[in-house]
PDB file of C-alpha atoms in Angstrom:
ATOM      1  CA  UNK A  25     218.507 194.283  30.806  1.00  0.00           C
ATOM      2  CA  UNK A  26     216.920 197.478  29.575  1.00  0.00           C
ATOM      3  CA  UNK A  27     213.393 198.474  28.707  1.00  0.00           C
ATOM      4  CA  UNK A  28     212.830 201.084  26.013  1.00  0.00           C
ATOM      5  CA  UNK A  29     209.977 203.192  24.725  1.00  0.00           C
ATOM      6  CA  UNK A  30     210.273 203.579  20.949  1.00  0.00           C
ATOM      7  CA  UNK A  31     208.204 205.881  18.763  1.00  0.00           C
ATOM      8  CA  UNK A  32     207.349 204.822  15.197  1.00  0.00           C
ATOM      9  CA  UNK A  33     206.273 207.086  12.363  1.00  0.00           C
ATOM     10  CA  UNK A  34     205.776 206.666   8.621  1.00  0.00           C
ATOM     11  CA  UNK A  35     204.445 208.953   5.908  1.00  0.00           C
ATOM     12  CA  UNK A  36     205.900 207.551   2.680  1.00  0.00           C
ATOM     13  CA  UNK A  37     204.952 204.440   0.751  1.00  0.00           C
ATOM     14  CA  UNK A  38     202.892 201.754   2.479  1.00  0.00           C
ATOM     15  CA  UNK A  39     202.798 203.407   5.894  1.00  0.00           C
ATOM     16  CA  UNK A  40     201.026 200.500   7.587  1.00  0.00           C
ATOM     17  CA  UNK A  41     203.476 197.967   6.192  1.00  0.00           C
ATOM     18  CA  UNK A  42     206.447 200.032   7.377  1.00  0.00           C
ATOM     19  CA  UNK A  43     205.045 200.169  10.919  1.00  0.00           C
ATOM     20  CA  UNK A  44     204.200 196.468  10.884  1.00  0.00           C
ATOM     21  CA  UNK A  45     207.700 195.670   9.635  1.00  0.00           C
ATOM     22  CA  UNK A  46     209.219 197.589  12.550  1.00  0.00           C
ATOM     23  CA  UNK A  47     207.024 195.775  15.054  1.00  0.00           C
ATOM     24  CA  UNK A  48     207.886 192.396  13.509  1.00  0.00           C
ATOM     25  CA  UNK A  49     211.556 193.351  13.386  1.00  0.00           C
ATOM     26  CA  UNK A  50     211.679 193.591  17.170  1.00  0.00           C
ATOM     27  CA  UNK A  51     210.783 189.921  17.526  1.00  0.00           C
ATOM     28  CA  UNK A  52     210.778 188.635  21.097  1.00  0.00           C
ATOM     29  CA  UNK A  53     211.926 192.020  22.458  1.00  0.00           C
ATOM     30  CA  UNK A  54     208.481 193.525  21.791  1.00  0.00           C
ATOM     31  CA  UNK A  55     206.325 193.761  24.913  1.00  0.00           C
ATOM     32  CA  UNK A  56     203.363 195.831  23.729  1.00  0.00           C
ATOM     33  CA  UNK A  57     202.427 198.231  20.937  1.00  0.00           C
ATOM     34  CA  UNK A  58     199.992 201.137  21.059  1.00  0.00           C
ATOM     35  CA  UNK A  59     197.140 201.946  18.788  1.00  0.00           C
ATOM     36  CA  UNK A  60     197.923 203.828  15.585  1.00  0.00           C
ATOM     37  CA  UNK A  61     197.260 207.540  15.161  1.00  0.00           C
ATOM     38  CA  UNK A  62     197.263 209.608  11.996  1.00  0.00           C
ATOM     39  CA  UNK A  63     198.884 212.994  12.481  1.00  0.00           C
ATOM     40  CA  UNK A  64     199.862 216.004  10.446  1.00  0.00           C
ATOM     41  CA  UNK A  65     203.608 216.396   9.931  1.00  0.00           C
ATOM     42  CA  UNK A  66     205.600 218.029  12.709  1.00  0.00           C
ATOM     43  CA  UNK A  67     208.261 220.608  11.953  1.00  0.00           C
ATOM     44  CA  UNK A  68     207.883 220.597   8.149  1.00  0.00           C
ATOM     45  CA  UNK A  69     204.283 220.926   6.975  1.00  0.00           C
ATOM     46  CA  UNK A  70     204.947 220.318   3.266  1.00  0.00           C
ATOM     47  CA  UNK A  71     204.588 216.520   3.323  1.00  0.00           C
ATOM     48  CA  UNK A  72     201.964 213.768   3.776  1.00  0.00           C
ATOM     49  CA  UNK A  73     200.368 212.893   7.097  1.00  0.00           C
ATOM     50  CA  UNK A  74     202.032 210.310   9.346  1.00  0.00           C
ATOM     51  CA  UNK A  75     200.902 207.107  10.934  1.00  0.00           C
ATOM     52  CA  UNK A  76     202.385 206.975  14.436  1.00  0.00           C
ATOM     53  CA  UNK A  77     202.589 204.402  17.217  1.00  0.00           C
ATOM     54  CA  UNK A  78     204.632 203.783  20.350  1.00  0.00           C
ATOM     55  CA  UNK A  79     205.927 200.498  21.666  1.00  0.00           C
ATOM     56  CA  UNK A  80     207.588 199.088  24.721  1.00  0.00           C
ATOM     57  CA  UNK A  81     210.451 196.621  24.266  1.00  0.00           C
ATOM     58  CA  UNK A  82     212.798 194.740  26.561  1.00  0.00           C
ATOM     59  CA  UNK A  83     216.146 193.123  25.864  1.00  0.00           C
ATOM     60  CA  UNK A  84     218.211 191.421  28.563  1.00  0.00           C
ATOM     61  CA  UNK A  85     221.484 192.259  26.861  1.00  0.00           C
ATOM     62  CA  UNK A  86     220.787 195.722  25.447  1.00  0.00           C
ATOM     63  CA  UNK A  87     222.420 198.946  26.544  1.00  0.00           C
ATOM     64  CA  UNK A  88     220.871 202.294  25.589  1.00  0.00           C
ATOM     65  CA  UNK A  89     223.109 202.604  22.520  1.00  0.00           C
ATOM     66  CA  UNK A  90     221.877 199.202  21.349  1.00  0.00           C
ATOM     67  CA  UNK A  91     218.340 200.599  21.097  1.00  0.00           C
ATOM     68  CA  UNK A  92     219.616 203.289  18.750  1.00  0.00           C
ATOM     69  CA  UNK A  93     221.236 200.572  16.622  1.00  0.00           C
ATOM     70  CA  UNK A  94     217.907 198.701  16.594  1.00  0.00           C
ATOM     71  CA  UNK A  95     216.080 201.876  15.524  1.00  0.00           C
ATOM     72  CA  UNK A  96     218.498 202.474  12.664  1.00  0.00           C
ATOM     73  CA  UNK A  97     218.330 198.835  11.565  1.00  0.00           C
ATOM     74  CA  UNK A  98     214.520 199.005  11.430  1.00  0.00           C
ATOM     75  CA  UNK A  99     214.635 202.267   9.469  1.00  0.00           C
ATOM     76  CA  UNK A 100     217.138 200.815   7.009  1.00  0.00           C
ATOM     77  CA  UNK A 101     214.959 197.730   6.500  1.00  0.00           C
ATOM     78  CA  UNK A 102     212.104 200.079   5.544  1.00  0.00           C
ATOM     79  CA  UNK A 103     214.286 201.862   2.984  1.00  0.00           C
ATOM     80  CA  UNK A 104     214.724 205.068   4.984  1.00  0.00           C
ATOM     81  CA  UNK A 105     216.790 207.674   3.189  1.00  0.00           C
ATOM     82  CA  UNK A 106     217.981 210.614   5.305  1.00  0.00           C
ATOM     83  CA  UNK A 107     217.833 214.015   3.635  1.00  0.00           C
ATOM     84  CA  UNK A 108     220.130 216.369   5.568  1.00  0.00           C
ATOM     85  CA  UNK A 109     218.376 219.346   3.963  1.00  0.00           C
ATOM     86  CA  UNK A 110     215.029 218.345   5.540  1.00  0.00           C
ATOM     87  CA  UNK A 111     215.584 217.351   9.165  1.00  0.00           C
ATOM     88  CA  UNK A 112     211.869 216.809   9.779  1.00  0.00           C
ATOM     89  CA  UNK A 113     211.105 215.738   6.216  1.00  0.00           C
ATOM     90  CA  UNK A 114     209.103 212.762   4.966  1.00  0.00           C
ATOM     91  CA  UNK A 115     210.299 209.224   5.590  1.00  0.00           C
ATOM     92  CA  UNK A 116     209.322 205.628   5.079  1.00  0.00           C
ATOM     93  CA  UNK A 117     210.041 204.931   8.743  1.00  0.00           C
ATOM     94  CA  UNK A 118     211.255 206.983  11.657  1.00  0.00           C
ATOM     95  CA  UNK A 119     212.103 205.180  14.892  1.00  0.00           C
ATOM     96  CA  UNK A 120     212.997 207.338  17.881  1.00  0.00           C
ATOM     97  CA  UNK A 121     214.306 206.080  21.203  1.00  0.00           C
ATOM     98  CA  UNK A 122     212.176 208.030  23.680  1.00  0.00           C
ATOM     99  CA  UNK A 123     213.337 206.649  27.024  1.00  0.00           C
ATOM    100  CA  UNK A 124     215.294 203.710  28.420  1.00  0.00           C
ATOM    101  CA  UNK A 125     215.303 202.177  31.889  1.00  0.00           C
ATOM    102  CA  UNK A 126     217.738 199.757  33.491  1.00  0.00           C
ATOM    103  CA  UNK A 127     216.602 196.411  34.884  1.00  0.00           C
ATOM    104  CA  UNK A 128     216.198 198.005  38.321  1.00  0.00           C
ATOM    105  CA  UNK A 129     213.856 200.689  36.948  1.00  0.00           C
ATOM    106  CA  UNK A 130     216.326 203.567  36.863  1.00  0.00           C
ATOM    107  CA  UNK A 131     216.010 205.896  33.867  1.00  0.00           C
ATOM    108  CA  UNK A 132     219.030 206.056  31.598  1.00  0.00           C
ATOM    109  CA  UNK A 133     220.171 209.559  30.703  1.00  0.00           C
ATOM    110  CA  UNK A 134     222.533 210.533  27.925  1.00  0.00           C
ATOM    111  CA  UNK A 135     223.813 213.792  26.480  1.00  0.00           C
ATOM    112  CA  UNK A 136     225.401 212.069  23.498  1.00  0.00           C
ATOM    113  CA  UNK A 137     224.414 214.023  20.349  1.00  0.00           C
ATOM    114  CA  UNK A 138     223.556 210.732  18.616  1.00  0.00           C
ATOM    115  CA  UNK A 139     221.358 209.506  21.484  1.00  0.00           C
ATOM    116  CA  UNK A 140     220.009 212.077  23.914  1.00  0.00           C
ATOM    117  CA  UNK A 141     217.946 210.407  26.633  1.00  0.00           C
ATOM    118  CA  UNK A 142     215.246 210.974  27.340  1.00  0.00           C
ATOM    119  CA  UNK A 143     214.384 212.173  23.847  1.00  0.00           C
ATOM    120  CA  UNK A 144     214.789 215.964  23.943  1.00  0.00           C
ATOM    121  CA  UNK A 145     211.467 216.793  22.265  1.00  0.00           C
ATOM    122  CA  UNK A 146     209.223 213.923  23.391  1.00  0.00           C
ATOM    123  CA  UNK A 147     207.511 216.111  26.009  1.00  0.00           C
ATOM    124  CA  UNK A 148     206.315 218.401  23.179  1.00  0.00           C
ATOM    125  CA  UNK A 149     204.953 215.738  20.845  1.00  0.00           C
ATOM    126  CA  UNK A 150     201.371 214.635  21.169  1.00  0.00           C
ATOM    127  CA  UNK A 151     202.043 211.914  18.568  1.00  0.00           C
ATOM    128  CA  UNK A 152     204.442 210.317  21.074  1.00  0.00           C
ATOM    129  CA  UNK A 153     202.666 211.046  24.346  1.00  0.00           C
ATOM    130  CA  UNK A 154     199.115 210.018  23.394  1.00  0.00           C
ATOM    131  CA  UNK A 155     199.988 206.569  21.980  1.00  0.00           C
ATOM    132  CA  UNK A 156     202.303 205.993  24.940  1.00  0.00           C
ATOM    133  CA  UNK A 157     199.290 206.278  27.257  1.00  0.00           C
ATOM    134  CA  UNK A 158     197.660 203.417  25.319  1.00  0.00           C
ATOM    135  CA  UNK A 159     200.324 201.047  26.611  1.00  0.00           C
ATOM    136  CA  UNK A 160     201.322 202.659  29.926  1.00  0.00           C
ATOM    137  CA  UNK A 161     198.493 204.717  31.471  1.00  0.00           C
ATOM    138  CA  UNK A 162     200.756 205.782  34.349  1.00  0.00           C
ATOM    139  CA  UNK A 163     203.841 206.506  32.258  1.00  0.00           C
ATOM    140  CA  UNK A 164     206.389 209.080  33.285  1.00  0.00           C
ATOM    141  CA  UNK A 165     208.876 210.727  30.944  1.00  0.00           C
ATOM    142  CA  UNK A 166     212.099 210.998  32.939  1.00  0.00           C
ATOM    143  CA  UNK A 167     212.895 214.611  33.759  1.00  0.00           C
ATOM    144  CA  UNK A 168     209.485 215.839  32.599  1.00  0.00           C
ATOM    145  CA  UNK A 169     206.845 214.094  34.701  1.00  0.00           C
ATOM    146  CA  UNK A 170     203.631 212.224  34.081  1.00  0.00           C
ATOM    147  CA  UNK A 171     202.773 211.730  30.418  1.00  0.00           C
ATOM    148  CA  UNK A 172     199.110 212.431  31.164  1.00  0.00           C
ATOM    149  CA  UNK A 173     200.063 215.834  32.594  1.00  0.00           C
ATOM    150  CA  UNK A 174     202.346 216.612  29.643  1.00  0.00           C
ATOM    151  CA  UNK A 175     199.402 216.111  27.299  1.00  0.00           C
ATOM    152  CA  UNK A 176     197.666 219.018  29.019  1.00  0.00           C
ATOM    153  CA  UNK A 177     200.464 221.527  28.571  1.00  0.00           C
ATOM    154  CA  UNK A 178     199.946 224.517  26.323  1.00  0.00           C
ATOM    155  CA  UNK A 179     202.651 223.333  23.908  1.00  0.00           C
ATOM    156  CA  UNK A 180     200.919 219.978  23.316  1.00  0.00           C
ATOM    157  CA  UNK A 181     197.172 220.647  23.538  1.00  0.00           C
ATOM    158  CA  UNK A 182     196.860 222.085  20.011  1.00  0.00           C
ATOM    159  CA  UNK A 183     198.687 219.154  18.467  1.00  0.00           C
ATOM    160  CA  UNK A 184     196.580 216.695  20.452  1.00  0.00           C
ATOM    161  CA  UNK A 185     193.456 217.955  18.687  1.00  0.00           C
ATOM    162  CA  UNK A 186     195.018 216.970  15.344  1.00  0.00           C
ATOM    163  CA  UNK A 187     195.585 213.305  16.267  1.00  0.00           C
ATOM    164  CA  UNK A 188     193.143 210.908  14.650  1.00  0.00           C
ATOM    165  CA  UNK A 189     192.936 207.362  16.047  1.00  0.00           C
ATOM    166  CA  UNK A 190     193.154 204.770  13.272  1.00  0.00           C
ATOM    167  CA  UNK A 191     191.133 201.939  14.730  1.00  0.00           C
ATOM    168  CA  UNK A 192     191.292 200.218  11.329  1.00  0.00           C
ATOM    169  CA  UNK A 193     195.074 199.712  11.629  1.00  0.00           C
ATOM    170  CA  UNK A 194     196.416 197.032  13.969  1.00  0.00           C
ATOM    171  CA  UNK A 195     200.124 196.433  14.418  1.00  0.00           C
ATOM    172  CA  UNK A 196     200.102 193.607  16.940  1.00  0.00           C
ATOM    173  CA  UNK A 197     198.802 190.904  14.648  1.00  0.00           C
TER     174      UNK A 197
END
């Protein structure tokens, strides 16, 4: 069994529907989903704002690579088209595997270029860290420390000010 933290983002089309579709697509594996936050784009400013959320999922038969397959399946279901010219460009749905733990609570690490674990930039992204605290107030990002502490680092504080909670959007219903 593994437990995974997945980050969801959408800034094209019906953003709410894309996030809801991803949550529904996890079925019984879904444990809990965060609140939704609207954020400016990261890495490529010439695009619409994102809706972001984080979720926790568990699957008794999943290895870390299986979570990447799940992420890609959810993106494909939302009509995601990858544009190699715009790595951080707009998308109907982006699902990132942030961290994975084994059934005995050990973090899974990977240097595979297709699935680096923990996610190599998660510690810099307020749109991942802040929603993660919604669902795990004492979360730790393997190799980086407490999520609450990461939110106070110089690299994240500015981005944190740009997050806008969207209390009108609920993904767990």
